[in-house]
CSV table of C-alpha atoms and ligand atoms in Angstrom, one decimal:
chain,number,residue,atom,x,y,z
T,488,UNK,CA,0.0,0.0,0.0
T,489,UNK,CA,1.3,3.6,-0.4
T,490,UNK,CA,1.7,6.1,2.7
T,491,UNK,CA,3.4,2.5,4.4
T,492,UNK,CA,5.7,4.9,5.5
T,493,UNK,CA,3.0,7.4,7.5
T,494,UNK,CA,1.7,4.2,9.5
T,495,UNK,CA,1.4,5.0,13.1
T,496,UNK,CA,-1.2,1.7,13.4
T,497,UNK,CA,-1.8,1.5,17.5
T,498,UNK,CA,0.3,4.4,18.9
T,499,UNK,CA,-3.0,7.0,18.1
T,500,UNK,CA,-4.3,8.3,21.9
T,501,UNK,CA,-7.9,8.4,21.6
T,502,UNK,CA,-9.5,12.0,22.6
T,503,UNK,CA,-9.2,12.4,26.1
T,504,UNK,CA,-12.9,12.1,27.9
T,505,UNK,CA,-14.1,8.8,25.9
T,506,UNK,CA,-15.7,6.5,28.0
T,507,UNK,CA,-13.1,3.6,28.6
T,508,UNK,CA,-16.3,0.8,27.9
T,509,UNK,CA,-15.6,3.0,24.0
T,510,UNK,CA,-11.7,2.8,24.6
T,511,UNK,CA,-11.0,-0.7,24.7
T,512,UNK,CA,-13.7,-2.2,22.5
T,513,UNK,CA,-11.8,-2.6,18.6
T,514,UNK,CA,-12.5,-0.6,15.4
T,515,UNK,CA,-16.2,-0.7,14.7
T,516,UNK,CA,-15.4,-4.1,13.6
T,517,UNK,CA,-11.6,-3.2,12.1
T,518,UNK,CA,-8.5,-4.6,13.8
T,519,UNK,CA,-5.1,-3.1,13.5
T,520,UNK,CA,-3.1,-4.6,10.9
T,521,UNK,CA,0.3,-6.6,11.5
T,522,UNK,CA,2.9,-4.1,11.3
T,523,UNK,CA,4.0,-5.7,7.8
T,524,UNK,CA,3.0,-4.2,4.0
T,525,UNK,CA,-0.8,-4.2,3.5
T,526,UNK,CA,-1.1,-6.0,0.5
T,527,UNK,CA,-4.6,-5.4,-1.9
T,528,UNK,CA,-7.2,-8.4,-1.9
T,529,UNK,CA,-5.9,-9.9,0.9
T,530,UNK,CA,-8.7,-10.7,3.6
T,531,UNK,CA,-8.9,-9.2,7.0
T,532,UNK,CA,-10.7,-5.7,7.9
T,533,UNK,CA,-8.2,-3.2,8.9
T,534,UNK,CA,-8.0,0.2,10.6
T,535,UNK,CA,-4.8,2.1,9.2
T,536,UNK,CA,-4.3,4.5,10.8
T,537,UNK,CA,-1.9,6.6,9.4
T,538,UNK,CA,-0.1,10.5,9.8
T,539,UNK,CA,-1.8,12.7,6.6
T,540,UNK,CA,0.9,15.4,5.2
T,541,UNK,CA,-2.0,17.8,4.6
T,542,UNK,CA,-6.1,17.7,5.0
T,543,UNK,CA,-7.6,20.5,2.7
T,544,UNK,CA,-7.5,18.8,-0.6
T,545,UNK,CA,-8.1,20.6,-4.0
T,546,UNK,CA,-10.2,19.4,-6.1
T,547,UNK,CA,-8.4,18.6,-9.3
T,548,UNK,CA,-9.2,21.2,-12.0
T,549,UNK,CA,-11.6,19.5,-14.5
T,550,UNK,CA,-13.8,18.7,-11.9
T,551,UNK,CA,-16.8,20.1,-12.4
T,552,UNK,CA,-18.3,19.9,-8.8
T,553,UNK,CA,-19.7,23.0,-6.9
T,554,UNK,CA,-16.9,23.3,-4.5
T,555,UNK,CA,-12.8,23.5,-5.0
T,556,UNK,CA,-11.5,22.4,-1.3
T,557,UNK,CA,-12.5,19.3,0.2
T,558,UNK,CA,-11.5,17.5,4.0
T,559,UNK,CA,-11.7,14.1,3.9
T,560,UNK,CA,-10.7,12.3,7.4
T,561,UNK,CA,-10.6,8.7,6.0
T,562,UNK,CA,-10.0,6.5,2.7
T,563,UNK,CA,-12.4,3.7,1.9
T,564,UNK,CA,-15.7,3.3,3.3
T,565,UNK,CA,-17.4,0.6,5.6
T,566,UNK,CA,-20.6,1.6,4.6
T,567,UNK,CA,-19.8,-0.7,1.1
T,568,UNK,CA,-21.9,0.8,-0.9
T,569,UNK,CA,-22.2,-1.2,-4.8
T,570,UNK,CA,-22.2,1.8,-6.8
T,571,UNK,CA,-19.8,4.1,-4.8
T,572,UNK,CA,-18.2,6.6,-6.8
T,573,UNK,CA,-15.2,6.4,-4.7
T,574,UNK,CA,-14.3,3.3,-5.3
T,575,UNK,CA,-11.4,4.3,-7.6
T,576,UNK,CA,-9.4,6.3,-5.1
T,577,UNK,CA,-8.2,3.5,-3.5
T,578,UNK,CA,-6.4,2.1,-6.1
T,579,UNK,CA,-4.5,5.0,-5.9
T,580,UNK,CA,-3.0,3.7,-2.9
T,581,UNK,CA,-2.7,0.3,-4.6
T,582,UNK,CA,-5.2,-1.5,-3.1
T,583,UNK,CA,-8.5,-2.6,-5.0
T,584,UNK,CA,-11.6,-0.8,-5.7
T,585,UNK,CA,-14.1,-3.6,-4.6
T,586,UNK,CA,-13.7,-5.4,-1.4
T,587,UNK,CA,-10.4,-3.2,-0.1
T,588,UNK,CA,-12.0,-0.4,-0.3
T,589,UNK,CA,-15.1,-2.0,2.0
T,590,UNK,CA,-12.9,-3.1,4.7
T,591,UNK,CA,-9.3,-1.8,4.4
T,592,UNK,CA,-9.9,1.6,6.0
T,593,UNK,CA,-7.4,4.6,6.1
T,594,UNK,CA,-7.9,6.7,9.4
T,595,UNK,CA,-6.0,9.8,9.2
T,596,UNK,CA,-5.7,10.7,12.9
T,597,UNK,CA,-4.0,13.8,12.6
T,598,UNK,CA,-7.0,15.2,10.9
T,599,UNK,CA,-8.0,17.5,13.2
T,600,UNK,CA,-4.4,19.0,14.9
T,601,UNK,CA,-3.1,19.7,10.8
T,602,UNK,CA,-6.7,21.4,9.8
T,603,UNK,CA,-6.2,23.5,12.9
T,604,UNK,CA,-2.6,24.3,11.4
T,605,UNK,CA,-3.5,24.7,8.0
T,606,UNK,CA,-6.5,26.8,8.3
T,607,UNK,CA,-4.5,29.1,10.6
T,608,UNK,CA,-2.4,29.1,7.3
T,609,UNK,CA,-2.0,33.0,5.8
T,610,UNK,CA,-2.3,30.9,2.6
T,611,UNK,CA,-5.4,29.2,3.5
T,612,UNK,CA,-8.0,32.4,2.3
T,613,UNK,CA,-11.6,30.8,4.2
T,614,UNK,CA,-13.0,29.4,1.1
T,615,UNK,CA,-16.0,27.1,2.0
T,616,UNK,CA,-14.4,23.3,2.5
T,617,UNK,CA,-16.8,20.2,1.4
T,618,UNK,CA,-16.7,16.7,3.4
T,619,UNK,CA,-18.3,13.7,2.7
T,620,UNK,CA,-17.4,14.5,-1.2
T,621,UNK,CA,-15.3,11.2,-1.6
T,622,UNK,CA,-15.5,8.7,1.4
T,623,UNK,CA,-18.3,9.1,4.5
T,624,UNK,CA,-16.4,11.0,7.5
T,625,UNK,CA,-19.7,9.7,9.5
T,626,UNK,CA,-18.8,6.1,8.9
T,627,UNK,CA,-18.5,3.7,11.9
T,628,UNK,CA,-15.3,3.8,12.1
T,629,UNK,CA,-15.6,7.8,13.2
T,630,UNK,CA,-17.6,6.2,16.4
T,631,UNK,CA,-14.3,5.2,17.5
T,632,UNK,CA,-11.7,7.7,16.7
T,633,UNK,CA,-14.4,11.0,17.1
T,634,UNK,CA,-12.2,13.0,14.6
T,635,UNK,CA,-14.8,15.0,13.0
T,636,UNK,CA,-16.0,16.8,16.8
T,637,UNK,CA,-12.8,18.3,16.3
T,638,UNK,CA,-12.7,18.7,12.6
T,639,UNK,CA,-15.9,20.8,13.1
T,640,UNK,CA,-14.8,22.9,16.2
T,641,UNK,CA,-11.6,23.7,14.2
T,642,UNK,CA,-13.8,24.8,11.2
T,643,UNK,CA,-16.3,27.0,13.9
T,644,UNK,CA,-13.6,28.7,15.5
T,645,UNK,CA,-12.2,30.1,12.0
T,646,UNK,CA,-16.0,30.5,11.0
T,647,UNK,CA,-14.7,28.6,7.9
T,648,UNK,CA,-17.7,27.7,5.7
T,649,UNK,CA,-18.4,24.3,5.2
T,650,UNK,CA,-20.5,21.4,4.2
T,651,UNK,CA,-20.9,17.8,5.2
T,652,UNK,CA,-22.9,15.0,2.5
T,653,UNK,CA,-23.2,11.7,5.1
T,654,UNK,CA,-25.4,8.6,5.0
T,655,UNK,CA,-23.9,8.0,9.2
T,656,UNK,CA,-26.6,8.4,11.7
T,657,UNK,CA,-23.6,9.4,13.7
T,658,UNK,CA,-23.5,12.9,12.7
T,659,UNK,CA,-26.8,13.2,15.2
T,660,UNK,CA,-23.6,13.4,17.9
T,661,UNK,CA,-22.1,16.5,16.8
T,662,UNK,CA,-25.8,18.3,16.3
T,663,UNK,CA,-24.6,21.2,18.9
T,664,UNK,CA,-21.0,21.2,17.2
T,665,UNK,CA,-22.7,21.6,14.1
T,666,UNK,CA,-25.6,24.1,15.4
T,667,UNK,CA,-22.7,26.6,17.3
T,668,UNK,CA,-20.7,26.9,13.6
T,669,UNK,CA,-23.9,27.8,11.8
T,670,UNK,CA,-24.1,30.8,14.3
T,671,UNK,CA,-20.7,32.1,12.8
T,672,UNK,CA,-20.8,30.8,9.0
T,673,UNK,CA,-22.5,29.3,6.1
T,674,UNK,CA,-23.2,25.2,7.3
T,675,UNK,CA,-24.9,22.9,5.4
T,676,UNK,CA,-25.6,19.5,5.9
T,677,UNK,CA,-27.2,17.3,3.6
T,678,UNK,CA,-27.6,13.5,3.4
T,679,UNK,CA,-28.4,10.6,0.4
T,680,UNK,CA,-31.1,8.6,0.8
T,681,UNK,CA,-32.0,7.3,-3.1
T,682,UNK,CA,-35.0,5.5,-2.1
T,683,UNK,CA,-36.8,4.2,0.7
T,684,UNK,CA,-37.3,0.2,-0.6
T,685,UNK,CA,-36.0,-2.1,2.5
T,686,UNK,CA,-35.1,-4.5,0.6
T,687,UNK,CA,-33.6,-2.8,-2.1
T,688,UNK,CA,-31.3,-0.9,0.7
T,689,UNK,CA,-30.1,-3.8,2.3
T,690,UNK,CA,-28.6,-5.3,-1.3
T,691,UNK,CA,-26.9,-2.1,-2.5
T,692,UNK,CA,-26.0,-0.3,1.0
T,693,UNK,CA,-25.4,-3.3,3.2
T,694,UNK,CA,-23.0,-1.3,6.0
T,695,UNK,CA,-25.2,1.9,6.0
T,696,UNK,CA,-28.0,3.1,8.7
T,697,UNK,CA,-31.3,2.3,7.0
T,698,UNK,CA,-33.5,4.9,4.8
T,699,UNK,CA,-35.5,5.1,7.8
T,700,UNK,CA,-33.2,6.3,10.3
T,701,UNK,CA,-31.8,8.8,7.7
T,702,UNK,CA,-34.9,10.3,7.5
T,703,UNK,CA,-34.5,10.8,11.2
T,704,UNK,CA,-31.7,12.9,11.0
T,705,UNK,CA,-33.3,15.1,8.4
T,706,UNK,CA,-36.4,15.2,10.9
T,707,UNK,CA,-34.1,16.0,13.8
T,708,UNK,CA,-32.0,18.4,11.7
T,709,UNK,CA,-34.7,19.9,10.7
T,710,UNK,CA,-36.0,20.5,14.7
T,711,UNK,CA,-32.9,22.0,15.5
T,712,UNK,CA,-33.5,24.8,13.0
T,713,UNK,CA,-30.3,23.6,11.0
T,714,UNK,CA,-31.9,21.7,8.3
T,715,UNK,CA,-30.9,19.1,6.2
T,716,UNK,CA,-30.9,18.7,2.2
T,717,UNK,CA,-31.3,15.0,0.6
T,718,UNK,CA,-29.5,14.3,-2.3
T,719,UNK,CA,-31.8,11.1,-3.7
T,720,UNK,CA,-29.4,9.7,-5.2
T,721,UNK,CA,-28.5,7.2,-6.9
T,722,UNK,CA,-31.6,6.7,-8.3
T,723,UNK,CA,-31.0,3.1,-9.6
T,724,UNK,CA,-32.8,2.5,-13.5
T,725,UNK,CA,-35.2,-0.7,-13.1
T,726,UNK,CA,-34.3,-1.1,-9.1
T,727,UNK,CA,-35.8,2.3,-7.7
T,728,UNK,CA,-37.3,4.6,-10.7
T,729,UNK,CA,-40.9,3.6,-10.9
T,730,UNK,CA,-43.7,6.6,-10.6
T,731,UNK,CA,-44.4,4.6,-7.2
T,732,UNK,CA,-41.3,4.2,-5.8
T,733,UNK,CA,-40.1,7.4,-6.4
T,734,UNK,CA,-43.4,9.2,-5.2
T,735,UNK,CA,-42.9,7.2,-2.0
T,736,UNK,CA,-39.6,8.4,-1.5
T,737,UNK,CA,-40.4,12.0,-1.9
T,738,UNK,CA,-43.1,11.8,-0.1
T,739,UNK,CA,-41.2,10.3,3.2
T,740,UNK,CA,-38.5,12.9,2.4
T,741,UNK,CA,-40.9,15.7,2.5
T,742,UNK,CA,-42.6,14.7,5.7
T,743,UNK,CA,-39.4,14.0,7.5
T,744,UNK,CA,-39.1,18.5,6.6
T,745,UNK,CA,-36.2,18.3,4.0
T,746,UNK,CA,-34.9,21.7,2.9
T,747,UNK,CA,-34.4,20.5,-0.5
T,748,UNK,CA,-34.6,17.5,-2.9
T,749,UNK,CA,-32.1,16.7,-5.3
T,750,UNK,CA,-32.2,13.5,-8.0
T,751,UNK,CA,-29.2,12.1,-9.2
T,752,UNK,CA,-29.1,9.1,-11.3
T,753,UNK,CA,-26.4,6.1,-11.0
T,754,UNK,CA,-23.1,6.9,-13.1
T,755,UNK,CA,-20.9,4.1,-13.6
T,756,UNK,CA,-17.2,5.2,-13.4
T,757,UNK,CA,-14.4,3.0,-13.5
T,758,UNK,CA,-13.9,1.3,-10.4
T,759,UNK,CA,-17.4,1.7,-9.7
T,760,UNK,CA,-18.6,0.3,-12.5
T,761,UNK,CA,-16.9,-3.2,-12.2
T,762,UNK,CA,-18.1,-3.9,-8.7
T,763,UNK,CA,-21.5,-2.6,-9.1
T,764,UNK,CA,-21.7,-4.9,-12.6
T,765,UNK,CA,-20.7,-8.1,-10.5
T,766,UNK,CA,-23.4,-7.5,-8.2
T,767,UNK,CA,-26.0,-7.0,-10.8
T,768,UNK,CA,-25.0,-10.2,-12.7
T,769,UNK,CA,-24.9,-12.1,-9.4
T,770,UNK,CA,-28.5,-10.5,-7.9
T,771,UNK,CA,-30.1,-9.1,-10.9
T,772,UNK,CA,-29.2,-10.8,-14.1
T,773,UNK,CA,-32.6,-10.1,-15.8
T,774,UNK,CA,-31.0,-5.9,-15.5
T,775,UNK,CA,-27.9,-6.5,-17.5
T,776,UNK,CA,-29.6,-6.3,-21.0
T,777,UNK,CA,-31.3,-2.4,-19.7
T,778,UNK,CA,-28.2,-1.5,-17.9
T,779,UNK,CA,-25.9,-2.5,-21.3
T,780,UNK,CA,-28.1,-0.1,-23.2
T,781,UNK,CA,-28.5,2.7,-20.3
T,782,UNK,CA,-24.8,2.9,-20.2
T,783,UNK,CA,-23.4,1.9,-23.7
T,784,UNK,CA,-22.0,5.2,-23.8
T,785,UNK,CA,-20.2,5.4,-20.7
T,786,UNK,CA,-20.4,6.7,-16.8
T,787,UNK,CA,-24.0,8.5,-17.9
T,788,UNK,CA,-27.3,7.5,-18.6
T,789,UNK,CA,-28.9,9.0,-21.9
T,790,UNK,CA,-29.8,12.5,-21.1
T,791,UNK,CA,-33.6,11.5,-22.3
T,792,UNK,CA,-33.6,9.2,-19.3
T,793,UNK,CA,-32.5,11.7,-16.8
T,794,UNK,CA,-34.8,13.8,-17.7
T,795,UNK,CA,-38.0,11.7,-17.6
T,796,UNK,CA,-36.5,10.9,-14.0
T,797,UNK,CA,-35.9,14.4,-12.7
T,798,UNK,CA,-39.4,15.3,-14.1
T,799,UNK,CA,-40.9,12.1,-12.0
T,800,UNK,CA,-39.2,13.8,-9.0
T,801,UNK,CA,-40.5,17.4,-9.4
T,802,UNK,CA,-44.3,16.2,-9.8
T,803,UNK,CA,-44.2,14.1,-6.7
T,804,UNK,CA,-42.0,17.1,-4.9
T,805,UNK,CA,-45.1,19.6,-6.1
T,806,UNK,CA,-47.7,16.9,-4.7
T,807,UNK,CA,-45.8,16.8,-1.4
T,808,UNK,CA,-45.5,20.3,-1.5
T,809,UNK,CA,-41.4,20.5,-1.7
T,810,UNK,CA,-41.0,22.9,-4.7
T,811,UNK,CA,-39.4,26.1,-3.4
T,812,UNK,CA,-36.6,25.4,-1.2
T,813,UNK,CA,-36.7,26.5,1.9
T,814,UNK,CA,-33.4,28.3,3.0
T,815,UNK,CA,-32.1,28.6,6.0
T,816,UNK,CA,-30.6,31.8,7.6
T,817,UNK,CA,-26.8,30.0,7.8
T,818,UNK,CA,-27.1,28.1,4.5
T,819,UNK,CA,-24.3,27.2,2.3
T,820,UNK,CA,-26.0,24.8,-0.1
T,821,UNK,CA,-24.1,24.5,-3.5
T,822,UNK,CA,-26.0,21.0,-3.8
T,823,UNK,CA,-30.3,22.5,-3.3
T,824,UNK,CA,-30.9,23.2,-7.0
T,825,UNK,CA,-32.7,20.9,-9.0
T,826,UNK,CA,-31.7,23.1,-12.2
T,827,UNK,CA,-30.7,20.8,-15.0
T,828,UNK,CA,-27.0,22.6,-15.1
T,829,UNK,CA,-27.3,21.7,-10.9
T,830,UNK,CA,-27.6,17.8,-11.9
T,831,UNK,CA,-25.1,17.9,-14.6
T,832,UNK,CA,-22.4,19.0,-11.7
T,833,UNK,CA,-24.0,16.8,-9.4
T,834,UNK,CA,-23.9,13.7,-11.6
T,835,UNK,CA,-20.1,14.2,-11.9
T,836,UNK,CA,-19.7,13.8,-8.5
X,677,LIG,S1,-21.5,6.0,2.1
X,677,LIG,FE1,-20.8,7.2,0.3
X,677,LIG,S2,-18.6,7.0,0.4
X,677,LIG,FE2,-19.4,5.4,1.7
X,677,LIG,S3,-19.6,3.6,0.3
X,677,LIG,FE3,-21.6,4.7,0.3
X,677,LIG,S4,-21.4,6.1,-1.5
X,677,LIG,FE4,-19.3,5.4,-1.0
């Protein structure tokens, strides 16, 4: 694996305070490696917890996403997703895109100390910082090493804008964190939930909290006068894009007092696209033939298609009475607008 060399595995002192029941109880599941090479596509589920050089990334120039800076406080994701977008960047550490990136998870504990130090920076000129934009910083994992109470403070005492996308029930801990920065900057907070099937939820986001209990945190986000945007996405063709199941969704996300609804249809990049193929040929073999044709040119669906899905989600958003966004006072939301140029950044995400 690359960053062997920033491996501190087992000498990281958890924050002061944490219950010691929390303390000595493993890694939401992930033990710490031998202190020999990780090596990709081995088994095991690791914790590696390594020393980051820096913690405000840029985003690479022909991105087209609605944001430049990004802090993201670990690599890989527990929370296994089949169609994660993500799933590329860890082969930029040479480990693979499928079940590596599930269970061989990059904690970079010195998150919060080097954020401190570079937004203190008289480079660093405030610009808003997005999280959640590559891995989850709310996966379980963050149970255990609580960077992101930190991450947060760090960001509220620079009144640095910011944003955080999760799917992690967790962030419900850090609701008065995440209440005192939106008194001194732009916050916003938004989470996925692409549709509210079960069944369908337990196939594609096997280590996430249910639909269910991420409508909760909107619905508690939403009582403590932060608010909370949903990004339904990915809206899965032939899995979760029927009239019904869509009008469902909506209509849970509307009760549960969204600020905002935002479709995004399943892209298949590289890395993604692989792993998400062998688990529709293994679950869903019937798909493959609309799924050839959906993607034959690519990451993107046909725009046609999009369309006739975003326009499904703005009638049931106008029959649940979600068409005008409502904003609140400390709102930085580059991801509310359901404008068609607003889903074409979105989908590149
Ligand atoms: S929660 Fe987000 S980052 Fe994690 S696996 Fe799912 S899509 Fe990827």
């Amino acid at each position: 694996m690359r960053w062997e060399e920033q491996r501190v595995d087992g000498r990281f002192e958890l924050p002061l305070g944490l219950p010691e029941p929390e303390r000595g109880s493993g890694r939401a599941g992930l033990a710490l490696p031998e202190p020999k090479p990780i090596e990709a596509g081995t088994d095991g589920a690791f914790a590696i917890e390594i020393q980051a050089k820096s913690i405000i990334n840029r985003v690479p120039g022909e991105s087209q996403v609605p944001f430049r800076w990004t802090v993201n406080p670990y690599r890989g994701c527990t929370h296994a997703c089949v169609y994660c977008f993500a799933r590329r960047t860890h082969t930029y550490l040479d480990l693979d895109s499928g079940r590596d990136f599930d269970s061989k998870i990059v904690v970079k504990v010195n998150a919060p100390a080097l954020l401190r130090k570079e937004l203190a920076s008289p480079r660093w000129d405030g610009e808003p910082v997005a999280m959640g934009t590559n891995t989850d910083p709310y996966q379980r994992a963050e149970g255990r090493y609580r960077l992101m109470p930190e991450i947060i403070a760090a960001l509220r005492d620079r009144a640095n804008p910011f944003s955080i996308l999760t799917k992690g029930t967790l962030i419900l801990r850090d609701l008065d964190l995440i209440a005192q920065a939106a008194q001194r900057t732009r916050v916003s907070v938004a989470t996925s939930i692409g549709s509210v099937d079960e069944a369908l939820w337990r196939e594609v986001e096997p280590g996430t909290p249910s639909p269910l209990r991420r409508l909760d945190v909107v619905r508690r986000l939403a009582e403590a006068g932060t608010g909370c945007s949903v990004l339904m996405a990915p809206i899965l063709p032939g899995l979760s894009d029927s009239p019904e199941q869509i009008d469902a969704t909506v209509g849970a996300i509307a009760e549960a007092g969204a600020v905002s609804v935002t479709p995004i249809v399943l892209h298949l990049r590289s890395g993604a696209r692989e792993w998400f193929h062998e688990w529709l040929s293994a679950r869903r073999p019937d798909l493959l033939p609309l799924y050839e044709r959906l993607y034959r040119n690519g990451a993107y669906t046909p725009k046609s298609y999009q369309r006739q899905v975003v326009d499904l989600v703005e009638q049931a958003k106008e029959r649940h009475g979600l068409v005008r966004p409502q904003r609140s006072e400390h709102r930085l939301d580059p991801q509310s607008d359901a404008t068609p140029d607003r889903i074409r950044q979105l989908t590149l995400l």
